Coordinates of C-alpha atoms in Angstrom, one line a residue:
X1 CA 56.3 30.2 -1.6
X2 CA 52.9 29.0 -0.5
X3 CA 52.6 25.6 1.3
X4 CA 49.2 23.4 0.8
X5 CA 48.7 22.0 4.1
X6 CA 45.2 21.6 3.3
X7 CA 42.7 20.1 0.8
X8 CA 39.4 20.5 0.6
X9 CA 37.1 17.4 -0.6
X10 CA 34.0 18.0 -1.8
X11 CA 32.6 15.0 -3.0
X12 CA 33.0 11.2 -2.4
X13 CA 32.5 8.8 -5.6
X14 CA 30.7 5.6 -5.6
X15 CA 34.1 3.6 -6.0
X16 CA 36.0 5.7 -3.4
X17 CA 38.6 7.5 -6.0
X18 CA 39.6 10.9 -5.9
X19 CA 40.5 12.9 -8.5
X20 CA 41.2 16.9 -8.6
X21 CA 40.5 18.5 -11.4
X22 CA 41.2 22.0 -12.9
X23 CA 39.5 25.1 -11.2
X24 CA 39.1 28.0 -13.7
X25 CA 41.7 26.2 -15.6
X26 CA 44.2 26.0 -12.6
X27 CA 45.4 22.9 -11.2
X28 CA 48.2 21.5 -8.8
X29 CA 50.5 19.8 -10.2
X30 CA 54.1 17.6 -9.6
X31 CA 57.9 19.2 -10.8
X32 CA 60.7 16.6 -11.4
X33 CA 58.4 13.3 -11.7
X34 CA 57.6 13.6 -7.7
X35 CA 54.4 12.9 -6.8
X36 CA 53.4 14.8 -3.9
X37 CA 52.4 13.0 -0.6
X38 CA 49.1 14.7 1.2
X39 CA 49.3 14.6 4.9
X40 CA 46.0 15.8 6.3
X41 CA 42.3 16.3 3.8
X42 CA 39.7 18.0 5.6
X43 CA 36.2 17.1 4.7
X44 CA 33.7 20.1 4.5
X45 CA 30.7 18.8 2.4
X46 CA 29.7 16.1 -0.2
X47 CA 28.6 17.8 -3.3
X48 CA 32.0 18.2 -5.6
X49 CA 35.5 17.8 -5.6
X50 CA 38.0 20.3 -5.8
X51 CA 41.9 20.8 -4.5
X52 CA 41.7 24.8 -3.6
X53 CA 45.7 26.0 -3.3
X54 CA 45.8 28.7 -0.4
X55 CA 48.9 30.7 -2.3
X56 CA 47.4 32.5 -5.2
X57 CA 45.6 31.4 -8.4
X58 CA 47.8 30.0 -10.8
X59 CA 50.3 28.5 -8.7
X60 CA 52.0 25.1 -8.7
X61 CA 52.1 24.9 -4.7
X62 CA 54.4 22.1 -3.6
X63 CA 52.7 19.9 -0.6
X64 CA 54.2 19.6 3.0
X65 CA 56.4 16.1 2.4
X66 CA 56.9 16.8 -1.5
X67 CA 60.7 16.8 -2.6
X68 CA 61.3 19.5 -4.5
X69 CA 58.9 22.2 -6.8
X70 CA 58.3 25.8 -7.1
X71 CA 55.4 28.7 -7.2
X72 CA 54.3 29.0 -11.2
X73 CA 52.0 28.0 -13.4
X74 CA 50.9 24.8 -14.0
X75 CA 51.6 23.9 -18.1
X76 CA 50.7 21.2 -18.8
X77 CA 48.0 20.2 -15.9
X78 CA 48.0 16.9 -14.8
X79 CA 45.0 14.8 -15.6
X80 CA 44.1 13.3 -11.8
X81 CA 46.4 13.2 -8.5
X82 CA 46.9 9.2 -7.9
X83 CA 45.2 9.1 -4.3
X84 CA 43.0 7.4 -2.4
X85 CA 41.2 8.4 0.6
X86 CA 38.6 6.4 2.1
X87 CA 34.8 6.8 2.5
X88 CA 35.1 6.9 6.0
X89 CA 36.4 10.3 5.2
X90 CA 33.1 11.8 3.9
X91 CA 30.0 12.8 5.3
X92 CA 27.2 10.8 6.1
X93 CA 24.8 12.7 6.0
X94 CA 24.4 16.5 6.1
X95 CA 25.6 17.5 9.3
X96 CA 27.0 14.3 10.1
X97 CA 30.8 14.1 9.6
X98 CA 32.5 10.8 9.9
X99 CA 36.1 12.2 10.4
X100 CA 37.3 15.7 10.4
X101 CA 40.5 14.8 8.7
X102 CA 41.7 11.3 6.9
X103 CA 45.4 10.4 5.6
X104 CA 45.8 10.1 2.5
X105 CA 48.6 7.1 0.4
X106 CA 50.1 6.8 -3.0
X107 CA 48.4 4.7 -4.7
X108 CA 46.1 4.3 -7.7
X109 CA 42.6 4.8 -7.2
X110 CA 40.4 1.9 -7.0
X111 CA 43.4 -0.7 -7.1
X112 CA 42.2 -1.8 -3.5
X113 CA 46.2 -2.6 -2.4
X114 CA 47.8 -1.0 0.1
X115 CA 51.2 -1.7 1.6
X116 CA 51.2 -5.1 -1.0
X117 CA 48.3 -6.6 0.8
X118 CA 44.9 -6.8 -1.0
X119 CA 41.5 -6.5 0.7
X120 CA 38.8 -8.7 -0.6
X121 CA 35.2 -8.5 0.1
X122 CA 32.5 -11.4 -0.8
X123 CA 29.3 -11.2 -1.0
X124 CA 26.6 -13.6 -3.3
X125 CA 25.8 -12.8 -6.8
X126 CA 22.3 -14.0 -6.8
X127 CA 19.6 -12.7 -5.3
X128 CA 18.4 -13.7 -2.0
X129 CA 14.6 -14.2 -1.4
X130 CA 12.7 -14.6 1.6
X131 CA 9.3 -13.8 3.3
X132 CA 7.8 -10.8 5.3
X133 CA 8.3 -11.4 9.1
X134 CA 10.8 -13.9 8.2
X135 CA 14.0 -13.6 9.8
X136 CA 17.1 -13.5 6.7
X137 CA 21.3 -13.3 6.8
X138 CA 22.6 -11.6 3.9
X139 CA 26.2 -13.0 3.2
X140 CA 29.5 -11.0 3.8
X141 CA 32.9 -12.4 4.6
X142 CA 36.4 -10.4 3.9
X143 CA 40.1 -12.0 3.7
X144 CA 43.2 -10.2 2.5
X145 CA 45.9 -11.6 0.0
X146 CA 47.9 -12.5 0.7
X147 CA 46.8 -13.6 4.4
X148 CA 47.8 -12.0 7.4
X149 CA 49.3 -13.4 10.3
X150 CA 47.4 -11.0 12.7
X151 CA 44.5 -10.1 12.8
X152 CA 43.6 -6.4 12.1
X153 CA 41.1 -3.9 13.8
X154 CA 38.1 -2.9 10.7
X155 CA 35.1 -1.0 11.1
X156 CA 31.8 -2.4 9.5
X157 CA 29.6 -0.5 7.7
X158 CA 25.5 -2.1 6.1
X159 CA 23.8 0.5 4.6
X160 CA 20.7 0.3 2.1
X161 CA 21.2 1.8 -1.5
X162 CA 18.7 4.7 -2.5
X163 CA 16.1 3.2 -4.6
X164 CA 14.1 5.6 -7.3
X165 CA 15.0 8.4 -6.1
X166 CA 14.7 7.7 -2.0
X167 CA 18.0 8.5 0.1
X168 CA 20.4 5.8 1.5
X169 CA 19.4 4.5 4.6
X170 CA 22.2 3.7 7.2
X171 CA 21.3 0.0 8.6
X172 CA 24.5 -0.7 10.9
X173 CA 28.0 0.0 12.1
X174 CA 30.3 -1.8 13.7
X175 CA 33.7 -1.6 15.5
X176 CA 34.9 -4.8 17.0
X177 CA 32.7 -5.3 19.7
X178 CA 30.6 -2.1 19.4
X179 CA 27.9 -1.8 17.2
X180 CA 25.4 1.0 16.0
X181 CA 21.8 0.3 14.4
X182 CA 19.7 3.2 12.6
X183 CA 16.1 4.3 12.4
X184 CA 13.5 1.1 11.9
X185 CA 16.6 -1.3 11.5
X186 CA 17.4 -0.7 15.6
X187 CA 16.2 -4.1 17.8
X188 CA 16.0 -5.9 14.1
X189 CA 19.4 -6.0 13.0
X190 CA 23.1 -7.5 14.1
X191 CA 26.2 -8.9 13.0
X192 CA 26.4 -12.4 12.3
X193 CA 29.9 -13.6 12.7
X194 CA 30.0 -17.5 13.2
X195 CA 33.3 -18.1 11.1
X196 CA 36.4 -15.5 11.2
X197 CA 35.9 -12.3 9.0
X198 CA 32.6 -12.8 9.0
X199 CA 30.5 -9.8 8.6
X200 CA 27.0 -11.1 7.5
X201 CA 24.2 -9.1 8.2
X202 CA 20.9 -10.7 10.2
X203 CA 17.2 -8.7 10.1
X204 CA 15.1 -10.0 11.5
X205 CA 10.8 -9.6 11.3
X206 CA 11.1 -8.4 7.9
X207 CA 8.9 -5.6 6.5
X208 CA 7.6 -4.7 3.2
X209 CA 10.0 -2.3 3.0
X210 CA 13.1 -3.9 4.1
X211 CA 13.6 -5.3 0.2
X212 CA 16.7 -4.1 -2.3
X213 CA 20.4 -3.5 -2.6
X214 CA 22.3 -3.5 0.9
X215 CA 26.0 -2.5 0.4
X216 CA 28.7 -4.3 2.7
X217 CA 31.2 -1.9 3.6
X218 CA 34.7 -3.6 5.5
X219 CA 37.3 -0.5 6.6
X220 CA 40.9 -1.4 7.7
X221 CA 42.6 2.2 8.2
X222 CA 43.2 3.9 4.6
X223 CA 41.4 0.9 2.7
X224 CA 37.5 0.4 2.2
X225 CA 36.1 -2.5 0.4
X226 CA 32.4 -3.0 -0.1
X227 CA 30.0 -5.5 -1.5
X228 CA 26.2 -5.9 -2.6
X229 CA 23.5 -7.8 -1.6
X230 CA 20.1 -8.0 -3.1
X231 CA 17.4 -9.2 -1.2
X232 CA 13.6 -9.8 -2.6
X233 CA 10.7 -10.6 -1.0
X234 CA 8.3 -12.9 -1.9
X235 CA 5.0 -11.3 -3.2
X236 CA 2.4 -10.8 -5.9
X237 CA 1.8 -7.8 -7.3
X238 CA -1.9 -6.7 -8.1
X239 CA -4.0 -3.9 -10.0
X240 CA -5.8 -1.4 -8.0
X241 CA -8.0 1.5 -9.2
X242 CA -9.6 4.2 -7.2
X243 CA -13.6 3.1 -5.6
X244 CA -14.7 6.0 -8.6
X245 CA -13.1 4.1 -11.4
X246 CA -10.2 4.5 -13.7
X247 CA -6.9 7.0 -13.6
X248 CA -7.8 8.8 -10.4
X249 CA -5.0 8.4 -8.5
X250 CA -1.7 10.8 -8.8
X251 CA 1.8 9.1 -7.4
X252 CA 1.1 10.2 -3.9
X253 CA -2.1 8.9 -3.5
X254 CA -1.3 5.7 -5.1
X255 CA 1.2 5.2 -2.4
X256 CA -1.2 5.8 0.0
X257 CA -3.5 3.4 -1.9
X258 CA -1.4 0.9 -1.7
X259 CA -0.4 1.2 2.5
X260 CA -4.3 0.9 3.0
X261 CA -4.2 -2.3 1.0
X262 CA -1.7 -4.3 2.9
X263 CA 1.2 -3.4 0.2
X264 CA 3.5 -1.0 -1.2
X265 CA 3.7 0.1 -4.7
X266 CA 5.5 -2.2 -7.1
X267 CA 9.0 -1.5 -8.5
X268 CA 9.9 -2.5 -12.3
X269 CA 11.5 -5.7 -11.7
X270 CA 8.5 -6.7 -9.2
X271 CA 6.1 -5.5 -12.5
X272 CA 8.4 -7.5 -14.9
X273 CA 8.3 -10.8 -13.1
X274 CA 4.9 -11.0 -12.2
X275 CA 4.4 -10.7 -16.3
X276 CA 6.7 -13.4 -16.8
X277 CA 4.3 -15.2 -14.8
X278 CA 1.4 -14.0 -17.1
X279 CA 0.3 -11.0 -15.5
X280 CA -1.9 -8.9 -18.3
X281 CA -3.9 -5.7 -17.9
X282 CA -4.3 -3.2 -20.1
X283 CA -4.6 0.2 -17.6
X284 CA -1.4 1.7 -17.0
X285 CA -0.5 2.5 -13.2
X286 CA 2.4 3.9 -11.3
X287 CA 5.2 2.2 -10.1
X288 CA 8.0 2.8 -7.6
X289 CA 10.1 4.7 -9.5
X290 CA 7.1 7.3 -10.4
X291 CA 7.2 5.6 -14.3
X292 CA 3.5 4.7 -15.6
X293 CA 3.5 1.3 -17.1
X294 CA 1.2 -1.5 -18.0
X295 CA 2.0 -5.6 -19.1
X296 CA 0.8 -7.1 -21.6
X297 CA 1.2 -10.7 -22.8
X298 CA -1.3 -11.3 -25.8
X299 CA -1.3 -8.1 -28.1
X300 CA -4.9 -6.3 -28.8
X301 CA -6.2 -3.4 -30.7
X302 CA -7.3 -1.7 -27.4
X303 CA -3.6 -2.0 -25.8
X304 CA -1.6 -0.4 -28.3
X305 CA -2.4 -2.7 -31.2
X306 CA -1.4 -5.9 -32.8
X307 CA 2.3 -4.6 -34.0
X308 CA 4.0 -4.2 -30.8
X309 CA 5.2 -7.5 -29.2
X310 CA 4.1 -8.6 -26.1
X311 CA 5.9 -6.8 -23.2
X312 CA 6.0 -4.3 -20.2
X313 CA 4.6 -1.3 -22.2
X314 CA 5.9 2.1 -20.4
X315 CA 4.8 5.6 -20.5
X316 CA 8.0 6.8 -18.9
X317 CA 7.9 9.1 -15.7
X318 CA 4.9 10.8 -15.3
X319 CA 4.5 14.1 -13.0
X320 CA 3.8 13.0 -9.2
X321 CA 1.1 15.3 -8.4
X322 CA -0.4 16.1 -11.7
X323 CA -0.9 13.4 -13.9
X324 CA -3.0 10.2 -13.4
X325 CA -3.1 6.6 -13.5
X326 CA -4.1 3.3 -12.0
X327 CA -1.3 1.7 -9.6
X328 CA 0.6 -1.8 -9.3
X329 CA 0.6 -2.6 -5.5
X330 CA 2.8 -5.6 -4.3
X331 CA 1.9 -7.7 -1.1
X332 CA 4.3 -10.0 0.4
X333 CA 3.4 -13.7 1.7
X334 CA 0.8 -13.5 4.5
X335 CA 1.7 -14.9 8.4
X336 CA -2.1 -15.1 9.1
X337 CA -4.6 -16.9 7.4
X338 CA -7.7 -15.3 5.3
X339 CA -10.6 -16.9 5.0
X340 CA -14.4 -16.6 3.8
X341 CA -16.9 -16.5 6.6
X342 CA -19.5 -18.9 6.8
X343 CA -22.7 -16.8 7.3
X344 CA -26.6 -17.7 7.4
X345 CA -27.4 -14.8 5.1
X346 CA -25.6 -11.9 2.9
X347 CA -24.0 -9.0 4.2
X348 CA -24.1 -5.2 3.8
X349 CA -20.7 -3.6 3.8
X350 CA -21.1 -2.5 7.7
X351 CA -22.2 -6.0 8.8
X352 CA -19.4 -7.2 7.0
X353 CA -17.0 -5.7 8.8
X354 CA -19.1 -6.5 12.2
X355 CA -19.2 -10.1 11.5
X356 CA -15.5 -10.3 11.4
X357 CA -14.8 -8.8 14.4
X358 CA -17.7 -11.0 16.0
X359 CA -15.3 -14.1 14.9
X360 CA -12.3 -12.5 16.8
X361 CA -10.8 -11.4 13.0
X362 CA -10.9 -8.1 10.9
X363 CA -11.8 -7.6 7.2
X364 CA -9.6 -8.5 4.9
X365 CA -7.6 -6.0 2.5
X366 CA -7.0 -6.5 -0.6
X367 CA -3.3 -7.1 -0.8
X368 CA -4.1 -10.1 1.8
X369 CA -6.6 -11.3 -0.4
X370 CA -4.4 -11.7 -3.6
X371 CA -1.2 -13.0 -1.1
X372 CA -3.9 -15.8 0.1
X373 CA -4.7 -16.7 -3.2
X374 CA -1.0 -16.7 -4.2
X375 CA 0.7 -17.9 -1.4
X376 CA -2.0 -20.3 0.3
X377 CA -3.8 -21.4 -2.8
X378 CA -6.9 -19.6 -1.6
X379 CA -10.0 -21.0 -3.9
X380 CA -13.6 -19.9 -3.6
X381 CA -16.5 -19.1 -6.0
X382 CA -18.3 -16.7 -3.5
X383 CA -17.6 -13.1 -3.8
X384 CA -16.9 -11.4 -0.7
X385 CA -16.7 -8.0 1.0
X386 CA -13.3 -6.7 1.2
X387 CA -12.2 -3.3 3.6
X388 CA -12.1 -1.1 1.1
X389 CA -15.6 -1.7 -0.1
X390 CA -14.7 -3.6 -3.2
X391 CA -16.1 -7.2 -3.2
X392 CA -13.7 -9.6 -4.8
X393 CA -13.5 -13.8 -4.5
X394 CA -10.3 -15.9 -5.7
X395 CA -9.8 -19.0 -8.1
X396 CA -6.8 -21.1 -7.7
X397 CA -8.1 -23.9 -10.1
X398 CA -10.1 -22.1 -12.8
X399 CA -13.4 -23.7 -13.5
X400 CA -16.5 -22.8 -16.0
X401 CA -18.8 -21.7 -13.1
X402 CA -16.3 -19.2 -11.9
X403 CA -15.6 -17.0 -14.0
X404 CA -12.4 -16.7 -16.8
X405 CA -11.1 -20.0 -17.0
X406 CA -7.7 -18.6 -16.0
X407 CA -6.6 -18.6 -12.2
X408 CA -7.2 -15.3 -10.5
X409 CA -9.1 -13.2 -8.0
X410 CA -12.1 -11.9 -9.8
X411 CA -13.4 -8.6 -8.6
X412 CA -17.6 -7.0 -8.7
X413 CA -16.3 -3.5 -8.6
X414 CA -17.2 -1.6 -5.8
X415 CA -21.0 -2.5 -5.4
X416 CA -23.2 -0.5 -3.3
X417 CA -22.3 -0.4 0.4
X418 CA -25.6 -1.0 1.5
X419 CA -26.4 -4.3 -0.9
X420 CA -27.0 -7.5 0.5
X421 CA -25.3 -9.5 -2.1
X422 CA -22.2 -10.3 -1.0
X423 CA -20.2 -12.6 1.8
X424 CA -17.2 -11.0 3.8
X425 CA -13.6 -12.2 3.8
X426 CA -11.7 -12.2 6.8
X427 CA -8.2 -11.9 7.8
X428 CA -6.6 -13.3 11.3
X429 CA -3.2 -12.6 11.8
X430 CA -0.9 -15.6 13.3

């Protein structure tokens, strides 16, 4: 009679549970109304889930510490196997194990109790908002219940959830004293633990990038609880189209776009807020997640007609490379200050750029120039070279000799690089 000493786990689930399923119809299974107690689970990769018997297809193997049962076939299979085994078990990444084996308990999966004691981990349901460079604590405290007398040894674990498509991002781990940070997260990041079971998470000098999910995870042995945080940064999101006009930008280069601007390329929700806020343009672009969408808050002929409502019109995913399109940038709130440069005469787009460095400053991008209008209520009636060649000027109380009589920043295209038409806006960080 074989013996299953062994299991092999292929595939950790977002809420920890493990089930094994049938393989070619086979499946372990429990004689008698035992359920079988697993000793040792080796973890070899992260892509499925599967309990492999080492005696023979077909068999019922009976588990090292399970009373009872006999080699034959499985009829009828049970549905799951009721254990648990934590997430510390899996891999991290490839090549990166966490633990080569993990005990496993009886218990139901997901019901979060182990030997009668719950583990409970908070974290805040809204979403926290702050400001690039700004330093933020996202929440996390854990208690059990009941309460223990003791305290108990956990391991910490921050990570950042994938977002459209991009891979988790380890941020932090922590063992009592001992901590761990990862990638651009190292000399940003710690644990913040003022109160007892505290677990809150402080970055500091945040990025552009540094926005979304952030999972909490608290480990004590067997048992893994985790939490969400959402963080959002404050920001505007703009239009920007390619210096030779319309729909010449694939996803790649509207990324790239985007960097040279000061910003990164606008999720959905960014999108869907700023046209809360009235945000309309008719020119579909690329967002974050690689969809191709547009906002629109009065209906017209020219932006698919008077019978749809008013809305976020979408394209759906469009090929990266292949197709097309405009793109939504978002810049976060500025720590330097932008300005329009006093000068005795107009500027050509090199002298532009020469004049601000001559005032100790550089010329501004355009994602600085829409975060000053935003954020600092920059308002000026004289266009202005900006460093991508464009020449733009912003209105923060709308007024008949400037333009629409809605606030914005205006744009002149991209004018001729060697006109004399145009001041220069300037950018000097703080």
């Amino acid at each position: 009679m074989a013996v299953l000493t062994d299991v092999r786990i292929l595939r950790c689930d977002s809420l920890n549970s493990w089930i094994l399923p049938s393989q070619r119809g086979q499946q372990l299974c429990g004689l008698g109304g035992f359920q079988p107690s697993l000793e040792t689970a080796q973890v070899y990769s992260t892509s499925s889930l599967w309990a492999q018997p080492e005696g023979g297809k077909g068999a019922c193997v009976p588990l090292r510490g399970w009373p009872g049962g006999s080699a034959g076939i499985c009829s009828p299979p049970l549905p799951f196997w009721p254990f648990k085994i934590p997430k510390s078990a899996c891999f991290l990444g490839p090549g990166q194990p966490a633990a080569w084996s993990a005990r496993a308990v009886e218990e139901l999966p997901g019901d979060g109790i182990f030997n009668g004691v719950k583990l409970v981990v908070e974290t805040p349901e809204e979403i926290l908002f702050s400001y690039r460079g700004a330093n933020v604590t996202l929440p996390c405290r854990y208690h059990y219940e009941p309460a223990l007398v003791s305290p108990r040894p956990v391991r910490i674990k921050w990570w950042k959830l994938s977002e459209n498509g991009a891979p988790e991002q380890d941020v932090l781990v922590a063992i009592g004293l001992r901590h761990r940070a990862f990638g651009d997260y190292r000399g940003r990041v710690h644990l913040w633990q003022e109160r007892e079971r505290e677990v809150s998470l402080e970055i500091r000098d945040l990025r552009l990038e540094d926005y979304g999910r952030y999972r909490c995870e608290v480990i004590d042995g067997l048992e893994d609880e985790s939490g969400l945080v959402e963080l959002e940064l404050r920001g505007v999101v703009f239009p920007y189209q390619h210096p030779q006009g319309r729909y010449q930008f694939n996803f790649h280069e509207a990324q790239w776009a985007c960097e040279e601007q000061d910003a990164v390329v606008a999720s959905f929700e960014q999108l869907f807020r700023a046209w809360e806020e009235g945000l309309d343009w008719c020119n579909a672009g690329w967002l974050q997640d690689a969809s191709v969408q547009y906002p629109i808050t009065q209906a017209r002929h020219p932006c698919g007609g008077l019978g749809l409502a008013p809305g976020v019109r979408s394209y759906g995913p469009r090929h990266r490379r292949l197709h097309r399109y405009d793109v939504f940038c978002f810049a976060a709130a500025l720590r330097g200050e932008v300005y329009y440069l006093e000068h005795p005469e107009k500027l050509t787009l090199a002298e532009a750029k020469e004049a601000c460095q001559e005032d100790d400053a550089q010329i501004a991008k355009v994602g600085q120039l829409f975060a000053a209008w935003k954020f600092h209520g920059l308002d000026r009636c004289d266009a202005g070279w900006l460093a991508d060649g464009s020449a733009r000027y912003p209105v923060a109380h709308a007024r008949h000799n400037c333009g629409s009589l809605e606030p914005g920043v205006r744009s002149f295209g991209f004018p001729d690089p060697h006109s004399r038409k145009y001041g220069v806006y300037c950018y000097r960080p703080r």
